XYZ file of C-alpha atoms in Angstrom:
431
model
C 26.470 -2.305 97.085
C 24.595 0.025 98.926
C 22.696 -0.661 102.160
C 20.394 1.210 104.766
C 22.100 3.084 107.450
C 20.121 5.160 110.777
C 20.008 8.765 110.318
C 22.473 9.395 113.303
C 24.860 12.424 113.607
C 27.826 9.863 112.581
C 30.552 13.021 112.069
C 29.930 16.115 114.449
C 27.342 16.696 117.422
C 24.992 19.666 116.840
C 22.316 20.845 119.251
C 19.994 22.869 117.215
C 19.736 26.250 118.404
C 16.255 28.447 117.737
C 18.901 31.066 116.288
C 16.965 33.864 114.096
C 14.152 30.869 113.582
C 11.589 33.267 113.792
C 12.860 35.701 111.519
C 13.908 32.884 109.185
C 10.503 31.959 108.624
C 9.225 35.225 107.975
C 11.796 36.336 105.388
C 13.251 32.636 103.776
C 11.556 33.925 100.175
C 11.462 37.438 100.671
C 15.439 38.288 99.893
C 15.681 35.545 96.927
C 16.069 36.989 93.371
C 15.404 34.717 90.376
C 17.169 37.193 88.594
C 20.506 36.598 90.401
C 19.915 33.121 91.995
C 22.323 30.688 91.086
C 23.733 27.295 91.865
C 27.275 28.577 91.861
C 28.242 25.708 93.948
C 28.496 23.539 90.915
C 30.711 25.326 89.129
C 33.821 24.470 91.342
C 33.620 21.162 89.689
C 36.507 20.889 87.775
C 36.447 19.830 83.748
C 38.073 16.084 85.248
C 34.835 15.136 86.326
C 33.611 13.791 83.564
C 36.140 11.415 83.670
C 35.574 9.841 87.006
C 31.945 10.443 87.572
C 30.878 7.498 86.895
C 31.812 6.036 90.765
C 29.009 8.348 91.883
C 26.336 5.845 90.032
C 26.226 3.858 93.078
C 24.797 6.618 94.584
C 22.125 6.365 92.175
C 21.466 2.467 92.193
C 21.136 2.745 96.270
C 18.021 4.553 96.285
C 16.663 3.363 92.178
C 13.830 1.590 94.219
C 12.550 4.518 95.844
C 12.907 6.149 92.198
C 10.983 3.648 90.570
C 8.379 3.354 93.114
C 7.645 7.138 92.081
C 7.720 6.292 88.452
C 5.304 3.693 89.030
C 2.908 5.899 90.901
C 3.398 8.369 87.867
C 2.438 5.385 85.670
C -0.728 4.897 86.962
C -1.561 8.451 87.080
C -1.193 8.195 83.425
C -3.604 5.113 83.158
C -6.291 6.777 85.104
C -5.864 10.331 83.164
C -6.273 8.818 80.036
C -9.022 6.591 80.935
C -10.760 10.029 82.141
C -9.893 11.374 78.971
C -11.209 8.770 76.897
C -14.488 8.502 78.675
C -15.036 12.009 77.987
C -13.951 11.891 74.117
C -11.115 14.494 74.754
C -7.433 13.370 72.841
C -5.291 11.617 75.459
C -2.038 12.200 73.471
C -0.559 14.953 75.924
C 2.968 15.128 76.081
C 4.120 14.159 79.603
C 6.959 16.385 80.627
C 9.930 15.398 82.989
C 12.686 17.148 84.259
C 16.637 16.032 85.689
C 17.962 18.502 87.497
C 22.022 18.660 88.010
C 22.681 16.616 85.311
C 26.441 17.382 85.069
C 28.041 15.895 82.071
C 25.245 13.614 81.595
C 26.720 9.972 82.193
C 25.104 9.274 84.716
C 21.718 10.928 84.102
C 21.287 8.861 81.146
C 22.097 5.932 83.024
C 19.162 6.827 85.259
C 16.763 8.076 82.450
C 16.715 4.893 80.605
C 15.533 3.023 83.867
C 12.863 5.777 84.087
C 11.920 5.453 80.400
C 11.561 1.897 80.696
C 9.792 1.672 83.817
C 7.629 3.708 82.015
C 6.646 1.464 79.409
C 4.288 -0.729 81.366
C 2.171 2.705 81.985
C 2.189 4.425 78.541
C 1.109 3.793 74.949
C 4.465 4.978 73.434
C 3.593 5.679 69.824
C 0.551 8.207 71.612
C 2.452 9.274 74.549
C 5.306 11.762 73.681
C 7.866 12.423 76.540
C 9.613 15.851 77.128
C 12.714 15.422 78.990
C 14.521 18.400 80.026
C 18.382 18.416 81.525
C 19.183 21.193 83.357
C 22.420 22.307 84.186
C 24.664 24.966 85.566
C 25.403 27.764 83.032
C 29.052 28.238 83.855
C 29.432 24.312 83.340
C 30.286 23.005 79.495
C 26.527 22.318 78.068
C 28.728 20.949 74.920
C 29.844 17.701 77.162
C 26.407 17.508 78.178
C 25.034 17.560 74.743
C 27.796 14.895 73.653
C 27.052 12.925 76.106
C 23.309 12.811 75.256
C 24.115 12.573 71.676
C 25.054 9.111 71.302
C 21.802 7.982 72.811
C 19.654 9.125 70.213
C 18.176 5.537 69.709
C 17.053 5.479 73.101
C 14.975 8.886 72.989
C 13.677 7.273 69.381
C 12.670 4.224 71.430
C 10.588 6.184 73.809
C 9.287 8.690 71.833
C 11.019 11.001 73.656
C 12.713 14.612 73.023
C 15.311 16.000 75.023
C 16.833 19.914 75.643
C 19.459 21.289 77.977
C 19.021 24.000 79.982
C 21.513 26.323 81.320
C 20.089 27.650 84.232
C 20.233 27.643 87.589
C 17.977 25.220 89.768
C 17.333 28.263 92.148
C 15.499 30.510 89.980
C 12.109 29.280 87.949
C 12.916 26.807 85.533
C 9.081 25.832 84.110
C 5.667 27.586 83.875
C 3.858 26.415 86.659
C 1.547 23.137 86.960
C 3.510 21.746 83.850
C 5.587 19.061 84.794
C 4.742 15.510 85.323
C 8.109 14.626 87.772
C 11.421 16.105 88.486
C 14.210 14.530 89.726
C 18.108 15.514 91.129
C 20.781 13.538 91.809
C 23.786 14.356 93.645
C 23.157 18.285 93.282
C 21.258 19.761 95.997
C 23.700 19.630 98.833
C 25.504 22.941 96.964
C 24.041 25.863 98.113
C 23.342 28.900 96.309
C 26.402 31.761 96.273
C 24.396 34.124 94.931
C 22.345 34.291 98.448
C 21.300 37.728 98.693
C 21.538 37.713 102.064
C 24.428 36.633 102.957
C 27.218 37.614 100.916
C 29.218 33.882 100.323
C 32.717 35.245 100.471
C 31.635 35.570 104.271
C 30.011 32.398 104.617
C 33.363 30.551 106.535
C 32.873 33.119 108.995
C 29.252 33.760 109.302
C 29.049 32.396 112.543
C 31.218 35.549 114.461
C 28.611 37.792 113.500
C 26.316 36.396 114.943
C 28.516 35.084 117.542
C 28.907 38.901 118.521
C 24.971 39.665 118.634
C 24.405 36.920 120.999
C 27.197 38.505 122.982
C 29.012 34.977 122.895
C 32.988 34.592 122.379
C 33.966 32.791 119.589
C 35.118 29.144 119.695
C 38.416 28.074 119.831
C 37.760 26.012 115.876
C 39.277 29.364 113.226
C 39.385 29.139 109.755
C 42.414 26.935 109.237
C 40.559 24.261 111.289
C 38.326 23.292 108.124
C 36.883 23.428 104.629
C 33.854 21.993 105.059
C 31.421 23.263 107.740
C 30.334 19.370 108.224
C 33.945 18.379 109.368
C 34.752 17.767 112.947
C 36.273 20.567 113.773
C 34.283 22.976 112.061
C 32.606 25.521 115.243
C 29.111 24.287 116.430
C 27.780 27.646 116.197
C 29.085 27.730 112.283
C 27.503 24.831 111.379
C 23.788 25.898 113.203
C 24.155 29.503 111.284
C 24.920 27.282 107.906
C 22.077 25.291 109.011
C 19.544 28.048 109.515
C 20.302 30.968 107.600
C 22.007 29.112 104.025
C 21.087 25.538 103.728
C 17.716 25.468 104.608
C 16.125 28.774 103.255
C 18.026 27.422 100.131
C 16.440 24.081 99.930
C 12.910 25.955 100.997
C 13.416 28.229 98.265
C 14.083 24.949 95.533
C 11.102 23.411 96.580
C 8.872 26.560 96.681
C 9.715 26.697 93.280
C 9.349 22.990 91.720
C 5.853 22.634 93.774
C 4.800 25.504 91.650
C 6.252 24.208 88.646
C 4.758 20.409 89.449
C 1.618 19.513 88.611
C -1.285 18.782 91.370
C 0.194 14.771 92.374
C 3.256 14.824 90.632
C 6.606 13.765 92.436
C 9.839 15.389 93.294
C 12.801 12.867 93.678
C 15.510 14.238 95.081
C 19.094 12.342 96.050
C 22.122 14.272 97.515
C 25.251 13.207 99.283
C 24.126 12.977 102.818
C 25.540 14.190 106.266
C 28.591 11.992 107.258
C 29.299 11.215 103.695
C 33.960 9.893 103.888
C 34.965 12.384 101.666
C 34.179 14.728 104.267
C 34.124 12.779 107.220
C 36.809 9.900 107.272
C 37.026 6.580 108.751
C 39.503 8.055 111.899
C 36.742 9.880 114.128
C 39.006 12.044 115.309
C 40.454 13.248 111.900
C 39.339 16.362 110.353
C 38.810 15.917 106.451
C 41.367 14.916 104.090
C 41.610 18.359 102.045
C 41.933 20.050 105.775
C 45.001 17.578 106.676
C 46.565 17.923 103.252
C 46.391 21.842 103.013
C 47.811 22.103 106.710
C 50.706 19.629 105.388
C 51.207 21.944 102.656
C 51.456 24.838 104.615
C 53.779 23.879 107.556
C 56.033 22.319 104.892
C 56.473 25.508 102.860
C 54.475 24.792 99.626
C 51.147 26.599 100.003
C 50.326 30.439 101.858
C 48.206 30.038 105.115
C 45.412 32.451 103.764
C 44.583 29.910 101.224
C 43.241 27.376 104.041
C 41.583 30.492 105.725
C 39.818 31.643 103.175
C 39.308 28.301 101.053
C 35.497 26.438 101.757
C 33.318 24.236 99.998
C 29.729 25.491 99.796
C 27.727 22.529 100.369
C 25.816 21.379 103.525
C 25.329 17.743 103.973
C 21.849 16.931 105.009
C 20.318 13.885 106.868
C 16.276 13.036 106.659
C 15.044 15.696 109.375
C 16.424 18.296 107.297
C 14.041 17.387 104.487
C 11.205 17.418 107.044
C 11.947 20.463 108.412
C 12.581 22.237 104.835
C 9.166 20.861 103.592
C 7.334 22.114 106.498
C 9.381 25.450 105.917
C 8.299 26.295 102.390
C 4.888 25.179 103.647
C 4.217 27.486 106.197
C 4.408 30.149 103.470
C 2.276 29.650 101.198
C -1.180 30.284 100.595
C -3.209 28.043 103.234
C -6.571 27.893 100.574
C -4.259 27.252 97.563
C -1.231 26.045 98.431
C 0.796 24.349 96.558
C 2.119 22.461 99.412
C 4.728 19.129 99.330
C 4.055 15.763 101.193
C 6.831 13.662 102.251
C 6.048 10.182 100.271
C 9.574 8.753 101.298
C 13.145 9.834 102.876
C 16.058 7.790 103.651
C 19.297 8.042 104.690
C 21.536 5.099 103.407
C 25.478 4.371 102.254
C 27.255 3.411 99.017
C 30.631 2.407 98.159
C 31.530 4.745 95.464
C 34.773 2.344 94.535
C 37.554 0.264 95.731
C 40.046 2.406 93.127
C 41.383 4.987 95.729
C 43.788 6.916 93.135
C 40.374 7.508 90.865
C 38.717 8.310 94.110
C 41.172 11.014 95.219
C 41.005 12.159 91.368
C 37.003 12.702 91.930
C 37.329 13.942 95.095
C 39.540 16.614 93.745
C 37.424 16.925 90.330
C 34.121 18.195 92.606
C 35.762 19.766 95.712
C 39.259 21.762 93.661
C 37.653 24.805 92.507
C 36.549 25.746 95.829
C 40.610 25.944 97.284
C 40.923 28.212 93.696
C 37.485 29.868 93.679
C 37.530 30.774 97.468
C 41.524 30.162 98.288
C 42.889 31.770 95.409
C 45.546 28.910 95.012
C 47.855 29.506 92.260
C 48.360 25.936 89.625
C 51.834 25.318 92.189
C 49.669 25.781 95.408
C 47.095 23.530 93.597
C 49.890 20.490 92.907
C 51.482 20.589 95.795
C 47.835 20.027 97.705
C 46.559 17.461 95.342
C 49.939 15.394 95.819
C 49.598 16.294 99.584
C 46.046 14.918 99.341
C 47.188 11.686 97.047
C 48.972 10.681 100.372
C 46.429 11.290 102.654
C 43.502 9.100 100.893
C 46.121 6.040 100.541
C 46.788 6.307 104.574
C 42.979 6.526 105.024
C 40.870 4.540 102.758
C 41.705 0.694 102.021
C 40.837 -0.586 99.103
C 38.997 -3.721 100.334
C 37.117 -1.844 101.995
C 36.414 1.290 99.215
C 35.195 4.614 100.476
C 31.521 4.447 102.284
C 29.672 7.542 100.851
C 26.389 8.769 102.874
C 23.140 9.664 101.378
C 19.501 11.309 101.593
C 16.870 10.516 99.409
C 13.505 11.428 99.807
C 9.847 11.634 97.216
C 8.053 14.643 97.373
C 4.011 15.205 95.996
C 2.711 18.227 95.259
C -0.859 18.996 96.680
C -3.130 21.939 96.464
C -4.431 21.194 99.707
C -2.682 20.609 103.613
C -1.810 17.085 103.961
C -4.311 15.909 106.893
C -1.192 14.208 108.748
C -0.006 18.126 108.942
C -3.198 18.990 110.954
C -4.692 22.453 111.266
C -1.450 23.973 111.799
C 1.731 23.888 110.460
């Protein structure tokens, strides 16, 4: 069950710093590559998470509403196009394209997609309405589970008339040709950032902060790299987590949504869902705990079983967001482009809410590891004995945290995004 929650700073305390945010403006699209852009973040999810994904659909039910509120407003778009068309004695049967973006293994996209498709009903003719539905998905990940996955649902894309592809590509680079799609949606995707930043080289993300630590002519904070593997964690340095802020995650998300408004047609939605700042996995119940993977990889190393360098150089490359972040993105990618053409975004909808993802805490520590594993080999270069003796280390850690009456409380933002050719008014003159 999933409920509504205020977009505090539940896990760490941040004052925003105006670090670079000049310069950030003027060159968040100007270092990007489509060429090399990638969502390499995704591919440190392990094979296993296929297996226990499925505790990450009550991610998806907690904000459906806000989803289907969209798909209604798509709906009547349809109505009204085809009433236009009719009038006018053009043929109405254009095929409406959609797009789910991150779709992993599929199990839980297909979930979601059949809500979609049915919502849609009410709004479309369905033996003159042919639906496109395209899943995108990492290129390093298996597109064989994905396509087994969507196999056995055949009947469903018969009952829509719908048609489905994969796509093996990366959700930073262009994906469509532009003012073709009808909506787009991600779940549970866009808090990875992009490794193949340009910019900043992501082997030095975990310690992006002493560079510019040494410009501002500031010492570094006590927090080093064996304090933490997420930059959201407690004791991850302030200064780390405003650099991640500024310079990776939101020039990243900027750049996404430069890229779908383009793709979008004029009124069409974005829905967008990823796990949200304060989410347990990263931030547990104890306040005053660092995460779980931190604690277990310490363990591992004071006890014998796993090198130190592993926890130094090991990181997960996601940044967990709360509802200001989507503001500030949107206004971001706004402010650079064309103020006669646009396209610009609108904020429909954003909020921040929890959502037990299960009361199983053995399957949850097996998800945990499924998403978050690859990073301590990808980044840590733990060898298959460093790897068991963390994952048992970690095994103990979740069953001394998490109760199962209580499950583990996972954190959220979801927001609706339009796509206008013109400013918003609410934006005024300037933006």
């Amino acid at each position: 069950m999933s409920f509504l929650v205020s977009a505090s700073r539940s896990c760490r305390r941040r004052e925003r710093l105006d670090i670079y945010s000049s310069n950030i403006l003027g060159r968040a699209f100007s270092s990007e590559s489509s060429e090399t852009a990638s969502n390499k973040g995704s591919q440190v999810m392990q094979a296993s998470y296929q297996e226990y994904s499925e505790a990450q659909y009550s991610a998806h039910i907690g904000c459906q509403d806000m989803l289907l509120q969209s798909i209604q407003r798509w709906g009547q778009r349809i109505k009204m196009e085809d009433k236009l068309l009719i009038n006018s004695h053009q043929d109405f049967a254009r095929r409406r394209r959609m797009a789910d973006l991150g779709s992993a293994d599929g199990s839980n996209s297909i979930q979601t997609l059949s809500v979609v498709m049915e919502s849609l009903t009410e709004y479309r003719d369905v033996p003159f309405h042919p639906l496109d539905i395209v899943l995108e998905e990492h290129p390093e990940s298996d597109e064989n589970h994905l396509n087994e996955t969507l196999s056995h649902h055949q009947q469903l894309f018969e009952k829509h008339n719908a048609r489905y592809k994969t796509l093996m590509k990366s959700f930073y680079e262009p994906l469509f040709p532009p003012n073709s799609m009808d909506f787009i949606m991600s779940h549970l995707s866009l808090h990875w950032l992009d490794t193949a930043d340009t910019q900043h080289d992501a082997s030095h993300w975990k310690a992006l902060h002493r560079k510019l630590g040494q410009l501002k002519g500031e010492k570094d904070e006590a927090s080093d790299e064996k304090d933490f593997v997420f930059v959201n964690e407690k004791y991850a340095p302030l200064l780390l987590q405003d650099v991640w802020r500024e310079e990776l995650a939101m020039r990243h998300l900027a750049n996404f949504l430069m890229l779908r408004a383009t793709e979008l047609r004029p009124g069409a939605e974005l829905f967008m869902m990823m796990v949200g700042e304060g989410h347990a996995f990263v931030c547990p119940p104890n306040d005053n705990s660092s995460s779980l993977l931190t604690i277990a990889m310490k363990k591992c190393i004071e006890d014998g079983t796993v090198r130190e360098e592993v926890l130094t150089n090991a990181f997960v490359p996601y940044y967990l967001r709360n509802v200001t972040d989507i503001y500030d993105a949107v206004n971001l990618m706004n402010n650079k482009v064309d103020p006669n053409n646009g396209p610009f975004l609108e904020v429909v909808d954003a909020q921040y809410y929890a959502a037990n993802t299960g009361v199983d805490i053995d399957r949850a520590c097996e998800l945990f590891w499924s998403i978050h594993g690859g990073a301590v080999t990808g980044f840590g270069n733990a060898t298959n004995e460093e790897c068991v003796a963390i994952r048992s280390a970690l095994a103990l850690e979740f069953k001394t945290a998490y109760s199962s009456e209580e499950g583990i409380i996972g954190k959220f933002v979801a927001c609706v995004l339009r796509r206008r050719t013109r400013k918003p008014w609410s934006l005024g003159p300037e933006m």
